[in-house]
Short mmCIF file of C-alpha atoms in Angstrom, two decimals:
data_model
loop_
_atom_site.label_atom_id
_atom_site.label_comp_id
_atom_site.label_asym_id
_atom_site.label_seq_id
_atom_site.Cartn_x
_atom_site.Cartn_y
_atom_site.Cartn_z
CA UNK A 1 29.24 -52.57 2.43
CA UNK A 2 26.39 -54.14 3.06
CA UNK A 3 24.49 -52.25 4.96
CA UNK A 4 25.52 -49.81 3.21
CA UNK A 5 24.43 -50.25 -0.20
CA UNK A 6 20.77 -51.08 1.74
CA UNK A 7 20.75 -48.11 2.96
CA UNK A 8 21.58 -45.87 -0.57
CA UNK A 9 19.05 -48.33 -2.31
CA UNK A 10 16.70 -48.23 0.43
CA UNK A 11 17.38 -43.54 0.08
CA UNK A 12 16.62 -44.04 -4.34
CA UNK A 13 13.68 -46.43 -3.59
CA UNK A 14 12.10 -43.38 -0.92
CA UNK A 15 13.05 -40.96 -3.71
CA UNK A 16 11.21 -42.54 -6.18
CA UNK A 17 8.07 -42.88 -4.42
CA UNK A 18 8.39 -39.28 -3.21
CA UNK A 19 8.69 -37.95 -6.73
CA UNK A 20 5.97 -40.45 -8.37
CA UNK A 21 3.67 -38.76 -5.82
CA UNK A 22 5.28 -34.81 -5.81
CA UNK A 23 4.18 -35.74 -9.70
CA UNK A 24 1.01 -37.56 -9.34
CA UNK A 25 -0.46 -34.29 -6.98
CA UNK A 26 1.14 -31.31 -9.85
CA UNK A 27 -1.35 -33.38 -12.49
CA UNK A 28 -4.25 -33.48 -10.58
CA UNK A 29 -3.67 -29.27 -9.82
CA UNK A 30 -2.40 -28.18 -13.48
CA UNK A 31 -4.77 -30.71 -15.58
CA UNK A 32 -8.19 -29.69 -14.05
CA UNK A 33 -8.29 -27.21 -16.69
CA UNK A 34 -5.49 -28.03 -19.48
CA UNK A 35 -3.05 -26.17 -18.34
CA UNK A 36 1.01 -26.88 -18.43
CA UNK A 37 3.84 -24.34 -17.93
CA UNK A 38 1.26 -22.44 -15.21
CA UNK A 39 4.89 -22.78 -13.10
CA UNK A 40 7.50 -22.05 -15.46
CA UNK A 41 6.18 -20.38 -17.96
CA UNK A 42 3.35 -17.56 -16.86
CA UNK A 43 2.89 -14.69 -16.08
CA UNK A 44 2.95 -14.79 -12.98
CA UNK A 45 3.70 -18.45 -12.37
CA UNK A 46 1.19 -19.77 -10.88
CA UNK A 47 0.19 -23.64 -8.77
CA UNK A 48 -3.77 -24.22 -9.48
CA UNK A 49 -5.15 -25.18 -5.98
CA UNK A 50 -8.87 -26.79 -4.22
CA UNK A 51 -11.76 -25.71 -6.37
CA UNK A 52 -9.74 -23.81 -9.22
CA UNK A 53 -8.79 -21.30 -6.65
CA UNK A 54 -5.13 -20.71 -8.13
CA UNK A 55 -1.78 -19.19 -6.25
CA UNK A 56 0.98 -16.96 -7.08
CA UNK A 57 4.21 -18.83 -6.63
CA UNK A 58 6.40 -15.87 -5.64
CA UNK A 59 4.03 -14.14 -4.18
CA UNK A 60 1.50 -16.71 -2.81
CA UNK A 61 4.27 -19.19 -1.35
CA UNK A 62 6.53 -17.34 -0.22
CA UNK A 63 7.37 -17.29 3.18
CA UNK A 64 9.26 -14.39 4.76
CA UNK A 65 7.44 -11.09 4.02
CA UNK A 66 10.39 -7.74 4.23
CA UNK A 67 9.23 -6.05 7.38
CA UNK A 68 12.32 -4.66 9.49
CA UNK A 69 12.11 -3.05 12.84
CA UNK A 70 13.44 0.56 10.37
CA UNK A 71 10.16 0.21 8.81
CA UNK A 72 8.17 -0.70 12.26
CA UNK A 73 9.43 2.24 13.56
CA UNK A 74 9.48 4.32 9.93
CA UNK A 75 5.26 3.74 10.45
CA UNK A 76 5.61 4.71 14.31
CA UNK A 77 7.16 7.95 13.32
CA UNK A 78 4.85 8.33 10.87
CA UNK A 79 1.78 7.56 13.19
CA UNK A 80 2.57 10.02 15.75
CA UNK A 81 3.30 13.05 14.07
CA UNK A 82 -0.04 12.51 12.15
CA UNK A 83 -2.22 11.93 15.32
CA UNK A 84 0.66 15.16 16.76
CA UNK A 85 -2.46 17.05 14.38
CA UNK A 86 -5.57 15.49 14.85
CA UNK A 87 -5.20 12.37 12.41
CA UNK A 88 -5.02 8.69 13.27
CA UNK A 89 -3.14 6.34 11.47
CA UNK A 90 -5.32 2.85 10.52
CA UNK A 91 -2.69 0.85 8.88
CA UNK A 92 -4.14 -2.04 7.38
CA UNK A 93 -1.94 -5.02 5.40
CA UNK A 94 -3.76 -6.96 3.75
CA UNK A 95 -2.49 -11.01 3.14
CA UNK A 96 -1.59 -12.78 0.17
CA UNK A 97 -4.41 -15.82 -0.86
CA UNK A 98 -2.57 -18.59 0.77
CA UNK A 99 -2.37 -16.53 4.19
CA UNK A 100 -6.43 -15.89 3.74
CA UNK A 101 -7.48 -19.10 2.48
CA UNK A 102 -4.80 -22.23 2.77
CA UNK A 103 -7.35 -24.39 2.76
CA UNK A 104 -7.22 -24.08 -0.55
CA UNK A 105 -3.50 -24.82 -1.68
CA UNK A 106 -2.45 -27.76 -3.43
CA UNK A 107 0.10 -30.37 -1.97
CA UNK A 108 2.38 -29.08 -4.63
CA UNK A 109 2.84 -25.78 -2.85
CA UNK A 110 4.76 -28.11 -0.08
CA UNK A 111 7.71 -28.83 -2.50
CA UNK A 112 8.25 -24.70 -2.65
CA UNK A 113 8.97 -25.04 0.54
CA UNK A 114 5.50 -23.48 1.73
CA UNK A 115 4.08 -23.68 5.79
CA UNK A 116 0.75 -22.08 5.94
CA UNK A 117 1.26 -22.18 9.83
CA UNK A 118 4.73 -20.88 9.35
CA UNK A 119 3.08 -18.25 7.35
CA UNK A 120 0.31 -17.10 9.52
CA UNK A 121 2.59 -16.33 12.19
CA UNK A 122 5.04 -14.18 9.94
CA UNK A 123 1.81 -12.36 9.30
CA UNK A 124 0.47 -12.11 13.15
CA UNK A 125 4.55 -10.69 13.62
CA UNK A 126 4.24 -7.64 11.49
CA UNK A 127 0.99 -6.83 12.85
CA UNK A 128 2.46 -7.36 17.05
CA UNK A 129 5.44 -5.37 16.31
CA UNK A 130 3.41 -2.33 14.95
CA UNK A 131 0.67 -2.25 17.70
CA UNK A 132 3.69 -2.52 20.07
CA UNK A 133 5.46 -0.10 18.35
CA UNK A 134 2.01 2.44 19.20
CA UNK A 135 0.53 1.25 15.40
CA UNK A 136 -3.06 0.73 14.94
CA UNK A 137 -2.74 -1.66 12.87
CA UNK A 138 -5.74 -4.42 11.65
CA UNK A 139 -5.34 -7.99 11.14
CA UNK A 140 -6.60 -8.97 8.24
CA UNK A 141 -5.63 -12.10 7.49
CA UNK A 142 -8.15 -13.61 11.00
CA UNK A 143 -10.79 -11.42 9.45
CA UNK A 144 -10.75 -13.23 6.03
CA UNK A 145 -10.18 -16.69 7.42
CA UNK A 146 -14.23 -16.07 9.15
CA UNK A 147 -15.15 -15.99 5.18
CA UNK A 148 -18.22 -18.50 4.59
CA UNK A 149 -17.88 -21.39 3.16
CA UNK A 150 -18.98 -20.48 -1.07
CA UNK A 151 -18.35 -16.70 -0.28
CA UNK A 152 -14.58 -17.25 -0.81
CA UNK A 153 -12.45 -14.00 0.27
CA UNK A 154 -10.58 -14.31 -3.17
CA UNK A 155 -11.23 -14.60 -6.55
CA UNK A 156 -10.28 -18.04 -8.07
CA UNK A 157 -8.01 -16.84 -11.12
CA UNK A 158 -7.29 -13.06 -9.65
CA UNK A 159 -5.40 -12.30 -6.71
CA UNK A 160 -7.37 -9.60 -5.58
CA UNK A 161 -10.23 -10.39 -3.50
CA UNK A 162 -13.61 -10.33 -3.88
CA UNK A 163 -16.54 -7.54 -2.79
CA UNK A 164 -16.87 -10.85 -0.34
CA UNK A 165 -13.21 -10.00 0.80
CA UNK A 166 -13.86 -6.27 0.80
CA UNK A 167 -16.18 -6.15 2.91
CA UNK A 168 -15.05 -8.95 5.76
CA UNK A 169 -11.99 -6.72 5.57
CA UNK A 170 -13.76 -3.08 5.49
CA UNK A 171 -15.79 -5.20 8.57
CA UNK A 172 -12.91 -4.84 10.71
CA UNK A 173 -11.09 -1.63 9.13
CA UNK A 174 -14.82 -0.15 10.97
CA UNK A 175 -14.53 -2.00 13.93
CA UNK A 176 -11.12 -0.87 14.65
CA UNK A 177 -11.85 3.10 14.01
CA UNK A 178 -14.68 2.89 15.97
CA UNK A 179 -12.69 1.83 19.67
CA UNK A 180 -10.53 5.01 18.91
CA UNK A 181 -10.99 7.62 21.36
CA UNK A 182 -11.77 10.81 18.32
CA UNK A 183 -14.48 8.46 16.76
CA UNK A 184 -17.27 9.63 19.05
CA UNK A 185 -16.57 13.48 18.36
CA UNK A 186 -17.21 12.97 14.35
CA UNK A 187 -20.54 13.23 12.98
CA UNK A 188 -22.30 10.19 11.94
CA UNK A 189 -23.64 9.58 7.92
CA UNK A 190 -26.14 6.68 7.32
CA UNK A 191 -25.48 4.80 4.33
CA UNK A 192 -27.15 2.09 2.41
CA UNK A 193 -25.69 -1.03 0.60
CA UNK A 194 -27.38 -2.27 -1.92
CA UNK A 195 -26.90 -5.92 -4.45
CA UNK A 196 -26.33 -5.30 -8.48
CA UNK A 197 -26.60 -8.19 -10.54
CA UNK A 198 -23.72 -10.29 -11.61
CA UNK A 199 -20.75 -8.14 -13.33
CA UNK A 200 -17.95 -9.77 -14.99
CA UNK A 201 -14.92 -8.07 -15.00
CA UNK A 202 -11.40 -8.53 -16.99
CA UNK A 203 -8.11 -10.23 -15.44
CA UNK A 204 -5.04 -9.59 -16.75
CA UNK A 205 -3.87 -11.96 -14.26
CA UNK A 206 -6.39 -15.07 -15.79
CA UNK A 207 -6.25 -13.68 -19.25
CA UNK A 208 -2.21 -13.94 -19.49
CA UNK A 209 -2.96 -17.73 -17.53
CA UNK A 210 -5.20 -18.62 -20.01
CA UNK A 211 -2.79 -18.95 -22.91
CA UNK A 212 -2.04 -22.30 -20.50
CA UNK A 213 -5.29 -23.62 -20.25
CA UNK A 214 -7.02 -25.60 -23.45
CA UNK A 215 -10.20 -25.07 -21.02
CA UNK A 216 -11.83 -22.13 -19.08
CA UNK A 217 -10.27 -20.31 -16.15
CA UNK A 218 -13.05 -19.90 -13.89
CA UNK A 219 -14.30 -16.24 -14.99
CA UNK A 220 -14.36 -13.15 -12.64
CA UNK A 221 -17.84 -12.96 -12.23
CA UNK A 222 -19.26 -11.56 -9.26
CA UNK A 223 -22.17 -10.12 -7.45
CA UNK A 224 -21.19 -6.31 -7.25
CA UNK A 225 -22.80 -3.35 -4.38
CA UNK A 226 -22.97 -0.02 -4.67
CA UNK A 227 -23.16 2.13 -1.33
CA UNK A 228 -25.12 5.30 -1.16
CA UNK A 229 -25.63 7.70 1.50
CA UNK A 230 -29.72 7.84 2.82
CA UNK A 231 -31.35 10.78 2.73
CA UNK A 232 -31.09 13.48 5.47
CA UNK A 233 -28.40 10.84 7.50
CA UNK A 234 -25.72 13.46 8.70
CA UNK A 235 -26.08 13.28 12.44
CA UNK A 236 -25.34 16.37 14.53
CA UNK A 237 -24.11 17.92 11.11
CA UNK A 238 -24.09 21.89 11.14
CA UNK A 239 -23.92 23.70 7.52
CA UNK A 240 -20.97 26.64 7.45
CA UNK A 241 -21.60 28.41 4.14
CA UNK A 242 -18.55 30.46 5.30
CA UNK A 243 -16.80 28.46 7.35
CA UNK A 244 -12.97 26.92 5.80
CA UNK A 245 -14.33 23.37 4.03
CA UNK A 246 -14.25 19.99 6.45
CA UNK A 247 -12.54 17.55 4.76
CA UNK A 248 -14.39 13.87 5.36
CA UNK A 249 -13.44 11.75 8.77
CA UNK A 250 -11.51 9.28 6.74
CA UNK A 251 -9.29 9.35 3.81
CA UNK A 252 -8.49 6.29 2.29
CA UNK A 253 -5.33 5.30 0.70
CA UNK A 254 -3.97 2.29 -0.46
CA UNK A 255 -3.60 -0.47 -4.13
CA UNK A 256 -5.87 -1.34 -6.72
CA UNK A 257 -7.52 -3.80 -3.56
CA UNK A 258 -9.20 -0.10 -2.44
CA UNK A 259 -9.27 2.23 -5.54
CA UNK A 260 -11.36 -0.17 -8.19
CA UNK A 261 -14.88 -0.20 -7.67
CA UNK A 262 -15.78 -3.23 -8.52
CA UNK A 263 -15.43 -4.22 -4.76
CA UNK A 264 -17.02 -1.32 -3.17
CA UNK A 265 -14.04 -1.89 -0.45
CA UNK A 266 -14.72 2.37 0.16
CA UNK A 267 -18.40 1.52 0.25
CA UNK A 268 -18.13 -0.63 3.14
CA UNK A 269 -16.14 1.28 5.28
CA UNK A 270 -18.48 3.97 4.96
CA UNK A 271 -21.72 1.45 5.72
CA UNK A 272 -19.57 0.12 8.85
CA UNK A 273 -18.34 2.67 10.04
CA UNK A 274 -20.82 5.67 9.35
CA UNK A 275 -18.37 7.76 8.20
CA UNK A 276 -18.23 9.85 5.05
CA UNK A 277 -14.77 8.79 2.90
CA UNK A 278 -12.84 10.19 0.09
CA UNK A 279 -11.38 7.85 -1.29
CA UNK A 280 -7.23 8.19 -2.48
CA UNK A 281 -5.86 5.37 -3.76
CA UNK A 282 -4.00 4.35 -6.85
CA UNK A 283 -4.17 1.63 -8.81
CA UNK A 284 -0.13 0.78 -9.56
CA UNK A 285 0.35 2.81 -7.17
CA UNK A 286 2.18 -0.17 -5.26
CA UNK A 287 3.43 0.83 -1.48
CA UNK A 288 3.77 4.29 -0.94
CA UNK A 289 2.01 5.76 -4.58
CA UNK A 290 -1.10 6.83 -2.41
CA UNK A 291 0.42 8.16 0.77
CA UNK A 292 2.63 10.18 -0.65
CA UNK A 293 0.14 11.52 -3.09
CA UNK A 294 -2.20 12.73 -0.55
CA UNK A 295 -0.49 13.29 2.63
CA UNK A 296 1.74 16.38 -0.28
CA UNK A 297 -1.58 17.04 -1.91
CA UNK A 298 -3.29 20.81 -1.44
CA UNK A 299 -6.31 17.92 0.34
CA UNK A 300 -3.88 17.62 3.10
CA UNK A 301 -2.13 20.29 3.73
CA UNK A 302 -5.57 22.51 4.00
CA UNK A 303 -8.02 20.00 5.76
CA UNK A 304 -6.88 17.17 7.54
CA UNK A 305 -9.01 13.74 7.98
CA UNK A 306 -9.39 12.34 11.35
CA UNK A 307 -8.81 9.21 9.82
CA UNK A 308 -6.41 7.60 7.42
CA UNK A 309 -6.80 4.21 6.30
CA UNK A 310 -3.51 2.97 4.66
CA UNK A 311 -4.40 -0.90 2.80
CA UNK A 312 -1.17 -2.27 1.72
CA UNK A 313 -0.36 -5.77 0.82
CA UNK A 314 1.77 -7.83 2.96
CA UNK A 315 4.11 -8.28 0.32
CA UNK A 316 5.17 -4.30 -0.21
CA UNK A 317 8.44 -3.76 0.80
CA UNK A 318 7.86 -1.05 2.64
CA UNK A 319 11.98 -0.58 3.09
CA UNK A 320 12.27 -0.78 -0.44
CA UNK A 321 13.62 2.29 -1.65
CA UNK A 322 15.13 3.21 1.63
CA UNK A 323 14.41 6.95 3.61
CA UNK A 324 13.96 9.28 0.54
CA UNK A 325 9.74 9.10 0.56
CA UNK A 326 9.34 7.96 4.22
CA UNK A 327 11.16 11.62 4.65
CA UNK A 328 8.39 13.14 2.30
CA UNK A 329 5.70 11.75 4.80
CA UNK A 330 6.85 12.30 7.90
CA UNK A 331 7.59 16.26 7.01
CA UNK A 332 4.32 16.54 5.22
CA UNK A 333 2.87 14.84 8.15
CA UNK A 334 4.49 16.91 10.63
CA UNK A 335 3.98 20.14 8.52
CA UNK A 336 6.37 22.38 11.19
CA UNK A 337 8.54 24.39 8.68
CA UNK A 338 11.71 26.52 10.63
CA UNK A 339 12.21 29.19 7.47
CA UNK A 340 9.67 31.69 6.46
CA UNK A 341 9.08 30.68 2.71
CA UNK A 342 11.70 32.23 -0.24
CA UNK A 343 9.88 33.19 -3.49
CA UNK A 344 12.04 31.92 -6.08
CA UNK A 345 10.93 34.54 -8.87
CA UNK A 346 11.63 36.98 -6.62
CA UNK A 347 15.18 35.96 -5.78
CA UNK A 348 14.39 34.07 -2.89
CA UNK A 349 16.73 31.26 -3.26
CA UNK A 350 19.55 33.38 -1.87
CA UNK A 351 18.07 34.46 1.23
CA UNK A 352 17.23 30.49 1.50
CA UNK A 353 20.94 29.66 1.44
CA UNK A 354 21.21 31.84 4.12
CA UNK A 355 19.02 29.96 6.09
CA UNK A 356 20.23 27.13 5.53
CA UNK A 357 24.12 27.70 6.23
CA UNK A 358 22.87 28.49 9.88
CA UNK A 359 21.18 25.43 10.72
CA UNK A 360 22.63 22.15 12.51
CA UNK A 361 23.08 19.41 10.10
CA UNK A 362 22.17 16.99 13.16
CA UNK A 363 18.61 18.56 12.89
CA UNK A 364 15.83 16.14 10.74
CA UNK A 365 15.22 19.06 7.95
CA UNK A 366 13.92 18.64 4.46
CA UNK A 367 14.11 21.48 1.56
CA UNK A 368 10.01 21.69 0.76
CA UNK A 369 10.36 22.55 -3.23
CA UNK A 370 6.79 23.83 -3.92
CA UNK A 371 6.05 24.56 -7.42
CA UNK A 372 2.56 25.78 -6.68
CA UNK A 373 1.55 23.86 -10.11
CA UNK A 374 0.13 20.40 -9.66
CA UNK A 375 1.40 18.84 -13.68
CA UNK A 376 5.07 19.37 -12.52
CA UNK A 377 6.06 15.86 -12.29
CA UNK A 378 9.95 16.18 -10.72
CA UNK A 379 12.50 18.47 -10.10
CA UNK A 380 15.94 18.57 -10.09
CA UNK A 381 18.18 20.43 -7.83
CA UNK A 382 21.96 21.20 -8.05
CA UNK A 383 23.61 21.30 -5.45
CA UNK A 384 27.08 23.72 -6.12
CA UNK A 385 29.86 23.46 -3.16
CA UNK A 386 32.48 26.00 -2.00
CA UNK A 387 35.10 22.84 -3.16
CA UNK A 388 33.70 23.54 -7.31
CA UNK A 389 32.02 19.92 -6.58
CA UNK A 390 28.46 19.77 -7.18
CA UNK A 391 25.91 17.13 -7.18
CA UNK A 392 22.44 16.71 -9.19
CA UNK A 393 19.36 15.16 -6.89
CA UNK A 394 16.44 14.09 -9.44
CA UNK A 395 13.19 13.58 -6.93
CA UNK A 396 9.94 12.52 -9.82
CA UNK A 397 6.55 11.66 -10.06
CA UNK A 398 5.29 8.40 -12.90
CA UNK A 399 2.50 8.31 -14.31
CA UNK A 400 1.17 5.76 -11.50
CA UNK A 401 1.35 8.66 -8.91
CA UNK A 402 -1.41 11.74 -8.74
CA UNK A 403 0.91 15.00 -9.60
CA UNK A 404 0.90 17.65 -6.46
CA UNK A 405 4.30 19.38 -7.54
CA UNK A 406 5.19 19.46 -4.08
CA UNK A 407 8.25 17.45 -3.29
CA UNK A 408 10.25 17.31 -0.05
CA UNK A 409 14.23 16.35 -0.19
CA UNK A 410 16.51 15.33 2.83
CA UNK A 411 19.14 17.88 3.73
CA UNK A 412 21.56 15.76 5.64
CA UNK A 413 22.67 14.06 2.09
CA UNK A 414 23.50 17.46 0.64
CA UNK A 415 24.85 18.83 3.56
CA UNK A 416 28.40 18.08 4.36
CA UNK A 417 30.19 20.68 3.21
CA UNK A 418 29.66 24.19 3.15
CA UNK A 419 26.88 24.98 0.18
CA UNK A 420 28.07 27.83 -1.92
CA UNK A 421 24.24 27.89 -4.97
CA UNK A 422 21.37 26.08 -4.92
CA UNK A 423 19.68 25.84 -8.56
CA UNK A 424 16.47 24.57 -9.08
CA UNK A 425 15.06 23.05 -12.12
CA UNK A 426 11.22 22.19 -12.67
CA UNK A 427 9.88 19.45 -15.81
CA UNK A 428 7.96 22.81 -17.03
CA UNK A 429 7.70 26.06 -16.16
CA UNK A 430 5.75 26.36 -13.07
CA UNK A 431 1.74 28.47 -13.67
CA UNK A 432 1.97 29.36 -10.11
CA UNK A 433 4.08 31.45 -7.43
CA UNK A 434 7.23 28.60 -6.58
CA UNK A 435 8.35 28.58 -2.92
CA UNK A 436 11.58 26.83 -1.41
CA UNK A 437 11.27 26.32 2.50
CA UNK A 438 13.33 24.20 4.58
CA UNK A 439 11.14 21.93 6.88
CA UNK A 440 10.97 19.61 10.06
CA UNK A 441 10.03 15.93 9.67
#
């Protein structure tokens, strides 16, 4: 009994000692700027690390980033159809600030169960699985960890990368592009990047956190860069005034990491790859907004690029919305329709419905509804069955996605019994000539 009591007291003493040490570490970190309740009440909940670098609790201290085998297969499927039609997909997952800058984490990160070694292995595992599946993938974690002291790849009080981080990422991506067989066949262009004076940038994250701090948090203030094409820069280019307009060799899709001009991410890719680039990124578009907008656009349909660079933060779950967005991406990339286009204004739905009834339900088919009007953001398809039942399916593009007026809907979920009628309604009357078509994915 005495031994047991000593054991319990010893454990209590260990607990008290551990708790005291933890509080001391927390106080040192969160009071550097007179901050309180950052971990409990701030949005986003955050902790302050070395040299004033702020880390988000629910994103930067997460060990698990959902990237299932099905997601790997989905990306490989997309890469296959793009490649079959002349475009190489370059997938570039952006690591979290904690993965890129583990040495700047505070001791309190361990209290959340964070282990930088495990987090790094998780990122490397995702990269390895994608490469094994045939997806050209860029390891940005290694690139950002190579940042020189004093040139950190992320801002202190914001979750975005700095211009230096964008430069390092762009360099790694460009090296991957140059290693692709098609690179040698593309017209090269010379670019020059010049530094601009330091410019302050508003950060919503910093602004939210500042409410819990007495002293001013580190400002988002950095030297900015601008990349421009040099005069007479194109090597081996020929001008065809009467031929079809050619797309730039690179199409960049992604999030605010790519869209914000402040980071000059697109410019750095242009310089390091010596290729022209069109930026289709969408701030706030999350994991699919930019890619879906671009692949369903007329730009992509009429003139495909040699390379698509898809920047996407590692914490964006590509399986979050099931198969629906993937079907749209696959069908757009494959662009192989198995029926003639039925003009909706001329009563073509009946012919389309007859064609649909003749197809095997085992095929990977999608219904393409093209409104021919980029201002249309949603379509509702009402399916009436011979049994008397009906079903409504709506596809909508929110305000953070560029509207293209083109929608793909998988057939399998609606074709479990005989269809008697399809009714298609747009969010507004089309200013063009809408069509419906059956396409493979």
